[in-house]
CSV table of N, CA and C in Angstrom, one decimal:
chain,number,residue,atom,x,y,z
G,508,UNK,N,53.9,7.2,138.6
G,508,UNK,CA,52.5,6.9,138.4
G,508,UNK,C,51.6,8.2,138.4
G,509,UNK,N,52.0,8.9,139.1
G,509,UNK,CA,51.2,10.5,139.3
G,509,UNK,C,51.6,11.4,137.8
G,510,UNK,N,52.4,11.3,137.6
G,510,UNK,CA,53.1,12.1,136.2
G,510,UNK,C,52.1,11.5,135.4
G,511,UNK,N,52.3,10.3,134.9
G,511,UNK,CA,51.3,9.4,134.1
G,511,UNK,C,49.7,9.9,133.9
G,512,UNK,N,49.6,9.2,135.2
G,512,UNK,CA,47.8,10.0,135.3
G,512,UNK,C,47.6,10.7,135.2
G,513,UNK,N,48.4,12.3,135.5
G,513,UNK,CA,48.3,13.5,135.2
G,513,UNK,C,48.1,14.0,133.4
G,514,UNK,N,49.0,13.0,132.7
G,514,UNK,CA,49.4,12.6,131.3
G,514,UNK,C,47.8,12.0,130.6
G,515,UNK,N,47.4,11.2,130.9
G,515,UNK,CA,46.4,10.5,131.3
G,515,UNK,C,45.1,11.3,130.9
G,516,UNK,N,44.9,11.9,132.0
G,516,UNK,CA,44.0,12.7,132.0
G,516,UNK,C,43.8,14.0,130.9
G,517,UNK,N,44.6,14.5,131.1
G,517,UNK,CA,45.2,15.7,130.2
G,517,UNK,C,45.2,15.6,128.8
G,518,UNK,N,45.8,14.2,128.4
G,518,UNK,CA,45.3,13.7,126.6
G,518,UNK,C,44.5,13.0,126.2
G,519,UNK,N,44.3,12.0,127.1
G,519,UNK,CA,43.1,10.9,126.7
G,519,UNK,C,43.9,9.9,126.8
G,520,UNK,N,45.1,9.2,126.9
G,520,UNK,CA,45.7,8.6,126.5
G,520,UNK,C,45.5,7.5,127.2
G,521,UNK,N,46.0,6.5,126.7
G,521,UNK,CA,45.5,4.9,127.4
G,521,UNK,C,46.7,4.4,127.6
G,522,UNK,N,47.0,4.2,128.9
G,522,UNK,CA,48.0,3.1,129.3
G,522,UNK,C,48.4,1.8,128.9
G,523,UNK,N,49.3,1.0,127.9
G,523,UNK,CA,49.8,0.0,127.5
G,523,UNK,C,50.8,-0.4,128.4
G,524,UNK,N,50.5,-1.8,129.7
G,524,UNK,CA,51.7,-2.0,129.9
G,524,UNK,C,52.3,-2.8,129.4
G,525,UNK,N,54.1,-2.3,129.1
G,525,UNK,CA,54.7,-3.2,128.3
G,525,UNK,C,54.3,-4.9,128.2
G,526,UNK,N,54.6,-5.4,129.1
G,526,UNK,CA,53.9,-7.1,129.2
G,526,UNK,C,52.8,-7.3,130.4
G,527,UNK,N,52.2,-6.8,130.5
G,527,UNK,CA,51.6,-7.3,131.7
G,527,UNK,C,49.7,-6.9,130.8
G,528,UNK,N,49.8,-6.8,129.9
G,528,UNK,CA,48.4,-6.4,129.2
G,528,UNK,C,48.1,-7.9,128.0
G,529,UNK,N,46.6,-7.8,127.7
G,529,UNK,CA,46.6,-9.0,127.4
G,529,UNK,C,47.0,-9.1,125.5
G,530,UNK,N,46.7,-7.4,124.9
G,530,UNK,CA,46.9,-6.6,123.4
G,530,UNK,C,48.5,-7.3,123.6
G,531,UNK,N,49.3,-6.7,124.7
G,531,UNK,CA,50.8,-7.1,124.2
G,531,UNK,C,51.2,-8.8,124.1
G,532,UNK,N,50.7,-9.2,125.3
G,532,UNK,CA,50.1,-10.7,125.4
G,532,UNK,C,50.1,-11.6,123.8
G,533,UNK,N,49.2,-11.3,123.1
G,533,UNK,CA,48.5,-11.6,122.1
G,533,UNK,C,49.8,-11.3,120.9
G,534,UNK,N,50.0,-9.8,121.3
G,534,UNK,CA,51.0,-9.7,119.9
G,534,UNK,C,52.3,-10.4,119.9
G,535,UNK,N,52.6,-10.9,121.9
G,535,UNK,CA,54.3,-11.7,121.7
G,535,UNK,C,53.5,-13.2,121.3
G,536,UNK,N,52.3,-13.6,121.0
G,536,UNK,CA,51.8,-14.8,120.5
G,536,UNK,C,52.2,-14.9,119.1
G,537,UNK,N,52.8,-14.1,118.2
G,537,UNK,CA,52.8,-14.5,117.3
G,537,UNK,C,54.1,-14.6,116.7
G,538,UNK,N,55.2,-14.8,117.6
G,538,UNK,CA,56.2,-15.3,117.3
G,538,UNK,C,56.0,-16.8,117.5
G,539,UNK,N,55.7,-17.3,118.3
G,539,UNK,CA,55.2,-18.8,118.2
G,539,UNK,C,54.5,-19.1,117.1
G,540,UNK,N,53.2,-18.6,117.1
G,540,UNK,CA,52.8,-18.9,115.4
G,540,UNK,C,53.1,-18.8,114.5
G,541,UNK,N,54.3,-17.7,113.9
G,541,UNK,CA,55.3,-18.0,113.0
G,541,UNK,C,56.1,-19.1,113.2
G,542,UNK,N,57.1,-19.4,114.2
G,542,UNK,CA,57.7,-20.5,114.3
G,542,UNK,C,56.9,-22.0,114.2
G,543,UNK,N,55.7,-21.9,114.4
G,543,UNK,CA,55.1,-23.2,113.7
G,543,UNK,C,54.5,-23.0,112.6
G,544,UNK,N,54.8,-21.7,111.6
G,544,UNK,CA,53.9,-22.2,110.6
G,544,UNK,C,55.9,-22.9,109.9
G,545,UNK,N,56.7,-22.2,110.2
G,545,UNK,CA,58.1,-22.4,109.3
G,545,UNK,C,59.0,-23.7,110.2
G,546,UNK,N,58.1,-24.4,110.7
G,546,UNK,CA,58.4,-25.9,111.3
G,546,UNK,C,58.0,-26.8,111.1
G,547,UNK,N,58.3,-27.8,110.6
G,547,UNK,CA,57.5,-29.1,110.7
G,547,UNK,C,56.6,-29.9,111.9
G,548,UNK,N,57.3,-29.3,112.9
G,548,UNK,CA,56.9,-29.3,113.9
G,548,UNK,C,57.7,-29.5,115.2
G,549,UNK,N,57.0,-29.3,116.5
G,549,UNK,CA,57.9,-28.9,117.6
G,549,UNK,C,57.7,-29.8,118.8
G,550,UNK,N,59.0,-29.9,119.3
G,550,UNK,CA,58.5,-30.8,120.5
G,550,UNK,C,59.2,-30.1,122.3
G,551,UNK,N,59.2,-28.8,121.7
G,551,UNK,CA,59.5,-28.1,123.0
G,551,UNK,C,60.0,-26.5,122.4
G,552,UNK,N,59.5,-25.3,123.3
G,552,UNK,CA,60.2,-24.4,123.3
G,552,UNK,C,60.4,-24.0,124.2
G,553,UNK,N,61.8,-23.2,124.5
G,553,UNK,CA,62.2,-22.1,125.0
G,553,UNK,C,62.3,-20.8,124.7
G,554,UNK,N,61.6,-19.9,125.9
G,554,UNK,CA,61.4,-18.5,125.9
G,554,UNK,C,62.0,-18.1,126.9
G,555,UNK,N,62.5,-16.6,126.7
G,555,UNK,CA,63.2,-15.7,127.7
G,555,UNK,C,62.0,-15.3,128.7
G,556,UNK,N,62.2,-15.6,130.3
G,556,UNK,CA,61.0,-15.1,130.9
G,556,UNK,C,61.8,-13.5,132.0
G,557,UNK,N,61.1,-12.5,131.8
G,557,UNK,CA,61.1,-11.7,133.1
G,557,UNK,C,59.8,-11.3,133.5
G,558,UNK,N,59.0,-10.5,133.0
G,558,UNK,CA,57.8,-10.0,133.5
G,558,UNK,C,56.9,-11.4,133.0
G,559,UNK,N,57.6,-12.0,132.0
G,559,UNK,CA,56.5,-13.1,131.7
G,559,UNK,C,55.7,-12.9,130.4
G,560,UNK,N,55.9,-11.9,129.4
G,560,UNK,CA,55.1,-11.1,128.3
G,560,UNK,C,55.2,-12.1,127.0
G,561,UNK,N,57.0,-12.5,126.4
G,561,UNK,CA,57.1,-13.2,125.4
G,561,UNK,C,56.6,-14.4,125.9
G,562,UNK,N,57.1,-14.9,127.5
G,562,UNK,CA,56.4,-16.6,127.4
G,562,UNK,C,55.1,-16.8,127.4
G,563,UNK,N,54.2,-15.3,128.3
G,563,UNK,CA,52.8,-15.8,127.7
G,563,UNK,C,52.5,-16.1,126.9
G,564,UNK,N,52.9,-14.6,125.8
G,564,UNK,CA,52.4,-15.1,124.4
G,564,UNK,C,52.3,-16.4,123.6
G,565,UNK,N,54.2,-16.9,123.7
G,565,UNK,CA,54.2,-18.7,123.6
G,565,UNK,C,53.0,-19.5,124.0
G,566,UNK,N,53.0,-19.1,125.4
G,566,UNK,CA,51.7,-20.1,125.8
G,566,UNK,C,50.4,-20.0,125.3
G,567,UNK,N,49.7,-18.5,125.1
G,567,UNK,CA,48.4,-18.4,124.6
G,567,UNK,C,48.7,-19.3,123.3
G,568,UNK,N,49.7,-18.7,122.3
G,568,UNK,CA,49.6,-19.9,121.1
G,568,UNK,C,49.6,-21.1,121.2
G,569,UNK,N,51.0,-21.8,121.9
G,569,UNK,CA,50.9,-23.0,121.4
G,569,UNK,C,49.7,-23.8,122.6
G,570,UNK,N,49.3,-23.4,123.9
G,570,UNK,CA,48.3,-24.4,124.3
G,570,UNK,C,47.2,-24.1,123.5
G,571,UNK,N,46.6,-23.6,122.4
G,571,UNK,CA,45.6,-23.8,121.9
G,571,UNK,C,45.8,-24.2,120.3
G,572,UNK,N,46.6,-23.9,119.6
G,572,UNK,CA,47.3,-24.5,118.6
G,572,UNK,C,48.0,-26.2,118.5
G,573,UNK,N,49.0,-26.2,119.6
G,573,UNK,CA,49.6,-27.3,119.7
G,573,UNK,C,50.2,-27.7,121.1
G,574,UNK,N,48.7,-28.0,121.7
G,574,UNK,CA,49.4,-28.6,123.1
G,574,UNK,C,50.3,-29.4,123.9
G,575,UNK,N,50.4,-29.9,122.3
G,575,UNK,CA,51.7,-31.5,123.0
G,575,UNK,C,52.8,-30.8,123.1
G,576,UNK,N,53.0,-29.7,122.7
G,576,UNK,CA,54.8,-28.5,122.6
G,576,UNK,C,54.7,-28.6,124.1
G,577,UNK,N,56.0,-29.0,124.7
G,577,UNK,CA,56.7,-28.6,126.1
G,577,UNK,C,57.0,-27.0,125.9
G,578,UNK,N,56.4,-26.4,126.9
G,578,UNK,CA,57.1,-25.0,126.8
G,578,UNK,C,57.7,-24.2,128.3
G,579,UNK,N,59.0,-24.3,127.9
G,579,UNK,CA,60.1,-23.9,129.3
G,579,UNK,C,60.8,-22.3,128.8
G,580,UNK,N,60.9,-21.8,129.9
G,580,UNK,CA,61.0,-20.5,129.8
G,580,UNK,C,62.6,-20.5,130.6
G,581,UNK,N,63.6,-19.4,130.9
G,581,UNK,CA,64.6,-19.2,130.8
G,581,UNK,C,64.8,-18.0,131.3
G,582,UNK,N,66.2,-17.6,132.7
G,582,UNK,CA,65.9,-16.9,132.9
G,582,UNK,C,67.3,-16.7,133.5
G,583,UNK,N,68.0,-16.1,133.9
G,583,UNK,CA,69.4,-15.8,134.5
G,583,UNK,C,69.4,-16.0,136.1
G,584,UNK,N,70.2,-16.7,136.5
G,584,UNK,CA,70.2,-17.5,138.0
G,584,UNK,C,69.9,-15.7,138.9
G,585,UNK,N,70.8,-15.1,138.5
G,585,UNK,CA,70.6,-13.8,139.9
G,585,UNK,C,69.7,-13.2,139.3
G,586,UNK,N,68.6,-13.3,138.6
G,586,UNK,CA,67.6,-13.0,138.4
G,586,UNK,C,66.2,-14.1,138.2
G,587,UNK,N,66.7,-14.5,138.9
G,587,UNK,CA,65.7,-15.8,138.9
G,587,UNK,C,64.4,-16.0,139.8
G,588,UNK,N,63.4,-14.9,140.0
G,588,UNK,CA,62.6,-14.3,140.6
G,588,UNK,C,61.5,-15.6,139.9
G,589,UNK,N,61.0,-15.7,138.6
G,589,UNK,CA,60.5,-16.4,138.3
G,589,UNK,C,60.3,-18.1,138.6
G,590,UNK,N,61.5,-18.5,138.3
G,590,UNK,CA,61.9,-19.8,138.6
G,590,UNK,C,61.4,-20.0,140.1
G,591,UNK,N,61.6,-19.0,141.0
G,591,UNK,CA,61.6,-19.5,142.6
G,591,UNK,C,59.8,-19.0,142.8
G,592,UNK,N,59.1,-18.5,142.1
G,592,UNK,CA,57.6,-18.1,141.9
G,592,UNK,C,57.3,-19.8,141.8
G,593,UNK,N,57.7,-20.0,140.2
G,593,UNK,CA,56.9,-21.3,139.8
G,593,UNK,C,57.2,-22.6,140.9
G,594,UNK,N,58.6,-22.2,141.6
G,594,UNK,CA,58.2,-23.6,143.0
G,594,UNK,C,57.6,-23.5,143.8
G,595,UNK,N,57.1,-22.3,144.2
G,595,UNK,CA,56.8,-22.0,145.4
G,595,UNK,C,55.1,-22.3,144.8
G,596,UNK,N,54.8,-21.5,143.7
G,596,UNK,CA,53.5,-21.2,143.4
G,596,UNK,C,52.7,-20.4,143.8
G,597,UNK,N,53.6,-19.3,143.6
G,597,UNK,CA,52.8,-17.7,144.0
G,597,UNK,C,54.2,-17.0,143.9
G,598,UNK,N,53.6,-15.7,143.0
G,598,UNK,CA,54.4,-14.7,142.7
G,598,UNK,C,55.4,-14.4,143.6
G,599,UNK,N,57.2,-14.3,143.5
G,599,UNK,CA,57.8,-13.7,144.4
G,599,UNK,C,58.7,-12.6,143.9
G,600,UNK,N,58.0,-11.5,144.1
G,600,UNK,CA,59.0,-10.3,143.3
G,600,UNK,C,60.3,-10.2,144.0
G,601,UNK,N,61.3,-9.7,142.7
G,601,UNK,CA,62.1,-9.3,143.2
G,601,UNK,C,62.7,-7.8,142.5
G,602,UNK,N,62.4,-6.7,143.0
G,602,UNK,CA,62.9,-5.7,142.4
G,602,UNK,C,63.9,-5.2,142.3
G,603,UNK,N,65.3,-5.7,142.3
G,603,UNK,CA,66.2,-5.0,141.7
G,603,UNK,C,67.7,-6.3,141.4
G,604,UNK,N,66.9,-7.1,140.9
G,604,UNK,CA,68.1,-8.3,140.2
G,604,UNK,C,69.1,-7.6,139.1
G,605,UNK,N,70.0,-8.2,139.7
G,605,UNK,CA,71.6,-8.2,139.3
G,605,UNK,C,71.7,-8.8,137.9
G,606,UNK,N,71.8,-8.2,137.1
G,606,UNK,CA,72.1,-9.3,135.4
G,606,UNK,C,72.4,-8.6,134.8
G,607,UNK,N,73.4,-8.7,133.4
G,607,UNK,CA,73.6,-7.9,132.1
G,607,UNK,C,72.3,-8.3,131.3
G,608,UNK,N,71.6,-9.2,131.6
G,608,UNK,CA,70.2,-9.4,130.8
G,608,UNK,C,69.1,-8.1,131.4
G,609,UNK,N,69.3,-7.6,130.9
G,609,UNK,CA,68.7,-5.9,131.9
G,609,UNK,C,67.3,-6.5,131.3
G,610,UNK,N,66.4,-7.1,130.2
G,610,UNK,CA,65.0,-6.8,129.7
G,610,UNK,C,64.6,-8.2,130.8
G,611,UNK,N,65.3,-8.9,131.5
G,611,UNK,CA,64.8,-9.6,132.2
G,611,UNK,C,64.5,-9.5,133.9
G,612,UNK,N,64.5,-8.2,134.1
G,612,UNK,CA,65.3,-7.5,134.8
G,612,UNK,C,63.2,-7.3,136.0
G,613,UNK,N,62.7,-7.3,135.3
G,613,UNK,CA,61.3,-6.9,135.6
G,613,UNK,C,60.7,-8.5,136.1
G,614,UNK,N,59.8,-8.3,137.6
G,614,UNK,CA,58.9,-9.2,137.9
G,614,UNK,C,57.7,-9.4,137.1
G,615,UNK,N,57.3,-10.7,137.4
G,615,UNK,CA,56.0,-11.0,137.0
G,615,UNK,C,54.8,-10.5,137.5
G,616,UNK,N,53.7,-10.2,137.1
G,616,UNK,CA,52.3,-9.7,137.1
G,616,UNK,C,51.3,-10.6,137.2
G,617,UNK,N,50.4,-10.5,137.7
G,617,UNK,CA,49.3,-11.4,138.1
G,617,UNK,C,48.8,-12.1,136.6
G,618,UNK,N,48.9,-11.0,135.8
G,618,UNK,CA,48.0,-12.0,134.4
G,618,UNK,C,49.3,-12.5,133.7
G,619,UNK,N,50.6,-12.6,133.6
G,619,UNK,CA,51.4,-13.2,133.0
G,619,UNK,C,51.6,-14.4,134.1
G,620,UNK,N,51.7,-14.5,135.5
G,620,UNK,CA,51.8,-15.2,136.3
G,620,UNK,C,50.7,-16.9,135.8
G,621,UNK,N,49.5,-16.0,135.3
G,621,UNK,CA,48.6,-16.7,135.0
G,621,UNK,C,48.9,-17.8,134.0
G,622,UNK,N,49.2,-17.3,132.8
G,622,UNK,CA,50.0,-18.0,131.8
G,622,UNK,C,51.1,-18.9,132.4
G,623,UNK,N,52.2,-18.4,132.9
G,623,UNK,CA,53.6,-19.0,133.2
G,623,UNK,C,52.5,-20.4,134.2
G,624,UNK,N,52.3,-20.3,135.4
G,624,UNK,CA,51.8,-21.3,136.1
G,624,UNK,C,50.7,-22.4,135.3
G,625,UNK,N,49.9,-22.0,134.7
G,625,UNK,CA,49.3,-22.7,133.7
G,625,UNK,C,49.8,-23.8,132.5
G,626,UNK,N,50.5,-23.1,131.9
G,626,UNK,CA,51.2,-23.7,130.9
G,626,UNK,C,52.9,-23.9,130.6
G,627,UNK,N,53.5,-23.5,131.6
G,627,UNK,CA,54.9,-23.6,131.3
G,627,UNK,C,55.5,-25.3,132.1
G,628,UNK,N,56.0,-26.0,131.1
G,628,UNK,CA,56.6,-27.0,131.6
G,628,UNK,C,57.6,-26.9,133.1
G,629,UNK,N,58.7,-25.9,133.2
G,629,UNK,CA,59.5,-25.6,133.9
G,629,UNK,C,60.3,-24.2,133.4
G,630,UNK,N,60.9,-24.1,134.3
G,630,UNK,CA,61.7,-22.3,134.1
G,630,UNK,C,62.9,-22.8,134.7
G,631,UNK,N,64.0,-22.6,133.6
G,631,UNK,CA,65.3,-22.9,133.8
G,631,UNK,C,66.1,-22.0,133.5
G,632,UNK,N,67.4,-22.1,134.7
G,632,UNK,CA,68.4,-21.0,134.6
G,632,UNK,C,69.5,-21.0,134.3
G,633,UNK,N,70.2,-19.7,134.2
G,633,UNK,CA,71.7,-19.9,133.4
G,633,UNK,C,72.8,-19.2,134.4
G,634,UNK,N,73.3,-19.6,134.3
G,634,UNK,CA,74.6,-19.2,135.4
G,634,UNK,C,75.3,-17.5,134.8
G,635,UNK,N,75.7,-16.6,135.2
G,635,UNK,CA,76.2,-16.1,135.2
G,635,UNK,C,77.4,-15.6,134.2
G,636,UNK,N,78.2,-16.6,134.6
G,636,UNK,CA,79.2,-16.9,133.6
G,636,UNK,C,79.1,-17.3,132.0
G,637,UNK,N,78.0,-18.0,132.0
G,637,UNK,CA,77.3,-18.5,130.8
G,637,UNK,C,77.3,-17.2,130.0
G,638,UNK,N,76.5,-16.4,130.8
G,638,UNK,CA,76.2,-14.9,130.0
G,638,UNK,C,77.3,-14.2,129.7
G,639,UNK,N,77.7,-14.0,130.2
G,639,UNK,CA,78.9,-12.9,130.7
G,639,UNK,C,79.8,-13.6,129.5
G,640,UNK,N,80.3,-14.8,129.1
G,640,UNK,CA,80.8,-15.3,127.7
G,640,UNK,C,80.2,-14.7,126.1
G,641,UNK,N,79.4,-13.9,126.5
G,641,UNK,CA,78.7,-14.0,125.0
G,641,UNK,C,79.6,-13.3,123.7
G,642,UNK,N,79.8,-14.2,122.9
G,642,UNK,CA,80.9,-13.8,121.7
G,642,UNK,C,79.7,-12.4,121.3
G,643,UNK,N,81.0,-11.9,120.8
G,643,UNK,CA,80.5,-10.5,119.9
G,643,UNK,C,79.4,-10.6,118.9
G,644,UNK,N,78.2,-9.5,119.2
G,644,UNK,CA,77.9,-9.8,118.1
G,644,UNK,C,76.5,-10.6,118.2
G,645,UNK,N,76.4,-11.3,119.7
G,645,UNK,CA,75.3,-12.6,119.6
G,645,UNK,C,74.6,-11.4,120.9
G,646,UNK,N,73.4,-11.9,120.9
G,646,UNK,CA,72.6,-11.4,122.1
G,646,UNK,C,72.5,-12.0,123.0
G,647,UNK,N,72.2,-11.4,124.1
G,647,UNK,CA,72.3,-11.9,125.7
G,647,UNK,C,71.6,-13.6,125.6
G,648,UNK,N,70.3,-13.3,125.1
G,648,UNK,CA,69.4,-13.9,125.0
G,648,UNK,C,69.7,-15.3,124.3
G,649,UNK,N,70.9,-14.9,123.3
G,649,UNK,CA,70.8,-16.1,122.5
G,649,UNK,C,71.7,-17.1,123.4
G,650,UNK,N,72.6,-16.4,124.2
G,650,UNK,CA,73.8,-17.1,124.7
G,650,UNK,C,72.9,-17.8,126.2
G,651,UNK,N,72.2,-17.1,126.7
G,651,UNK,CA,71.5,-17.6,128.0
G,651,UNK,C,70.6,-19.2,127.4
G,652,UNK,N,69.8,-18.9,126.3
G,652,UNK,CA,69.4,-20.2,125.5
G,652,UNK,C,70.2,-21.2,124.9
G,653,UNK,N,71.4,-20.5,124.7
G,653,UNK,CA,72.2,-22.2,124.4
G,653,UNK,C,72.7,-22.5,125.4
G,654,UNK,N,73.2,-21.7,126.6
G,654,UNK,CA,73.2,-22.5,127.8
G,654,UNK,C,72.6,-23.5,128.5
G,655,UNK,N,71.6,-23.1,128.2
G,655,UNK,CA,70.2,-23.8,128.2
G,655,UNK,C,70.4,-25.2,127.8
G,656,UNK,N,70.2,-25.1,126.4
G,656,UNK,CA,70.0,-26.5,125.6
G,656,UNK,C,71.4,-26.6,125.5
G,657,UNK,N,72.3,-26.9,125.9
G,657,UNK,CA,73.7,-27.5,125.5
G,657,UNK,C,74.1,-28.5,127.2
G,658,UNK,N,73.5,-27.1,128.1
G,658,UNK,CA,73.9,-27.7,129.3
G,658,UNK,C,73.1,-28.4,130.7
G,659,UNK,N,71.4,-28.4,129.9
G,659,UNK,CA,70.4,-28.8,131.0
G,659,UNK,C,69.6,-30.6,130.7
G,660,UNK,N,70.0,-31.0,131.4
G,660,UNK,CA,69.2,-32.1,131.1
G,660,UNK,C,67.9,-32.6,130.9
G,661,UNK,N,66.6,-31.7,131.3
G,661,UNK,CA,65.3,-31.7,131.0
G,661,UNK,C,65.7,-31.4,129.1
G,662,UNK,N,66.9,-31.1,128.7
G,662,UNK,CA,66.3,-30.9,126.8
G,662,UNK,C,66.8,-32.5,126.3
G,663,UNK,N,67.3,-32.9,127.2
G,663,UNK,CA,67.4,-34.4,126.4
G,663,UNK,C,66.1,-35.0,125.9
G,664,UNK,N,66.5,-36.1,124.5
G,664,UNK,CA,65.2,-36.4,124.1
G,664,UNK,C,64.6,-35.5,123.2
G,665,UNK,N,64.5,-34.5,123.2
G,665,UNK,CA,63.6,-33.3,123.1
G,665,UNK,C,64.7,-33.3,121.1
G,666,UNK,N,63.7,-33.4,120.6
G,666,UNK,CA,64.5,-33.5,119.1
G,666,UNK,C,64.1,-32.4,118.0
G,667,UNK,N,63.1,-31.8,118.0
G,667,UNK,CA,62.8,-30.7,117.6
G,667,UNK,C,62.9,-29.1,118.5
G,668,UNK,N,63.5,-28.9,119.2
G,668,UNK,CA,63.8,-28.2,120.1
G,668,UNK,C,64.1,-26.4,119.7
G,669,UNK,N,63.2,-25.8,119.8
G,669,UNK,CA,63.1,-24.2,119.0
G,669,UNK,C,63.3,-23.0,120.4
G,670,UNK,N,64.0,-22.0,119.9
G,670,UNK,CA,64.4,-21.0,121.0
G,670,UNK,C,63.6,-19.9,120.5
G,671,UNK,N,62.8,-18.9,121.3
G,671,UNK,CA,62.5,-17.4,121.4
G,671,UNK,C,63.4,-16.9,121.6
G,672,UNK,N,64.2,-15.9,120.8
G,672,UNK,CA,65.1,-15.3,121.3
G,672,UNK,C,65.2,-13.7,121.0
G,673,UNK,N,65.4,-13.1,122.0
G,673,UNK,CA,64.2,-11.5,121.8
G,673,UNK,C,66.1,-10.5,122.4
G,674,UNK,N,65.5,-9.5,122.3
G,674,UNK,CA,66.2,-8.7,123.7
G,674,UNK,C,67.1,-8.0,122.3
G,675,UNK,N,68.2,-6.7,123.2
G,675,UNK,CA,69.3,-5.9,122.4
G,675,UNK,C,70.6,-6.7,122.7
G,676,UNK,N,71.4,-6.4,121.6
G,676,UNK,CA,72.5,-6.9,121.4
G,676,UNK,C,73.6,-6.1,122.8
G,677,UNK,N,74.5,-7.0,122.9
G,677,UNK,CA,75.3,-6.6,124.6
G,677,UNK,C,76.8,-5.9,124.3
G,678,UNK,N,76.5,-5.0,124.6
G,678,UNK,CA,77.5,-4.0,123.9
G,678,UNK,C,79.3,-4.4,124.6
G,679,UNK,N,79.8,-3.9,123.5
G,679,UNK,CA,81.3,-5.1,123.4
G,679,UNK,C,82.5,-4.3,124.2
């Protein structure tokens, strides 16, 4: 933080935190709004949650676009900082979770906290092994979300069912 400020000062420059600002906020909103303009429509999504950045976004869009959308976020069990926040209902960091999902890897922030508690249906997680299976080629992300929807029972019912699926490919 001292390097920074020093940085800071010295150029003018303005701090962007990766998710925890409301500019980045806004711009992970518009993957939701693509996904409903190239939908008929939706009746739940799933987002990858660590700091909380892509699922705010989800949420800024669809609770003011389309509030009836269920929207559950996703997160890897030994990194499941989030999930144990939203039962409790108050932030519980955890700084140095265990996962090959390394972008999920980051606690939540007071203004993404904001979002997730507000608008997220539930935060569900994926076992370990789930991940650790991922065929070549697919991303962490996508294999933690079909765990998801293949193996949780809150997606029953749920018949339009759409994934956020973000993050780097898991090297082979």
């Amino acid at each position: 933080e001292a390097v920074f400020a020093e940085v800071e000062a010295r150029t003018g420059a303005e701090f962007v935190h990766p998710y925890n600002d409301p500019r980045v906020i806004a711009g992970q909103g518009t993957c939701s709004k693509e996904l409903m303009e190239q939908t008929d429509g939706l009746d739940a999504v799933v987002a990858p949650i660590g700091g909380g950045g892509m699922v705010s976004g989800t949420c800024l869009t669809l609770s003011n676009l389309a509030p009836e959308v269920k929207i559950f976020a996703a997160e890897p069990e030994q990194a499941d900082d989030a999930a144990r926040s939203f039962k409790a209902g108050h932030i519980i960091a955890d700084d140095a979770p265990e996962t090959v999902a390394d972008g999920l890897k980051v606690p939540l922030k007071e203004l993404t906290w904001h979002f997730v508690s507000n608008h997220v249906s539930d935060i569900l997680t994926v076992s370990r092994d789930d991940i650790h299976n991922v065929p070549e080629g697919n991303s962490v992300d996508t294999e933690l979300l079909n765990g998801i929807v293949t193996h949780d029972s809150r997606m029953v019912g749920l018949i339009d069912l759409h994934a956020v699926v973000s993050g780097a490919k898991l090297d082979g």
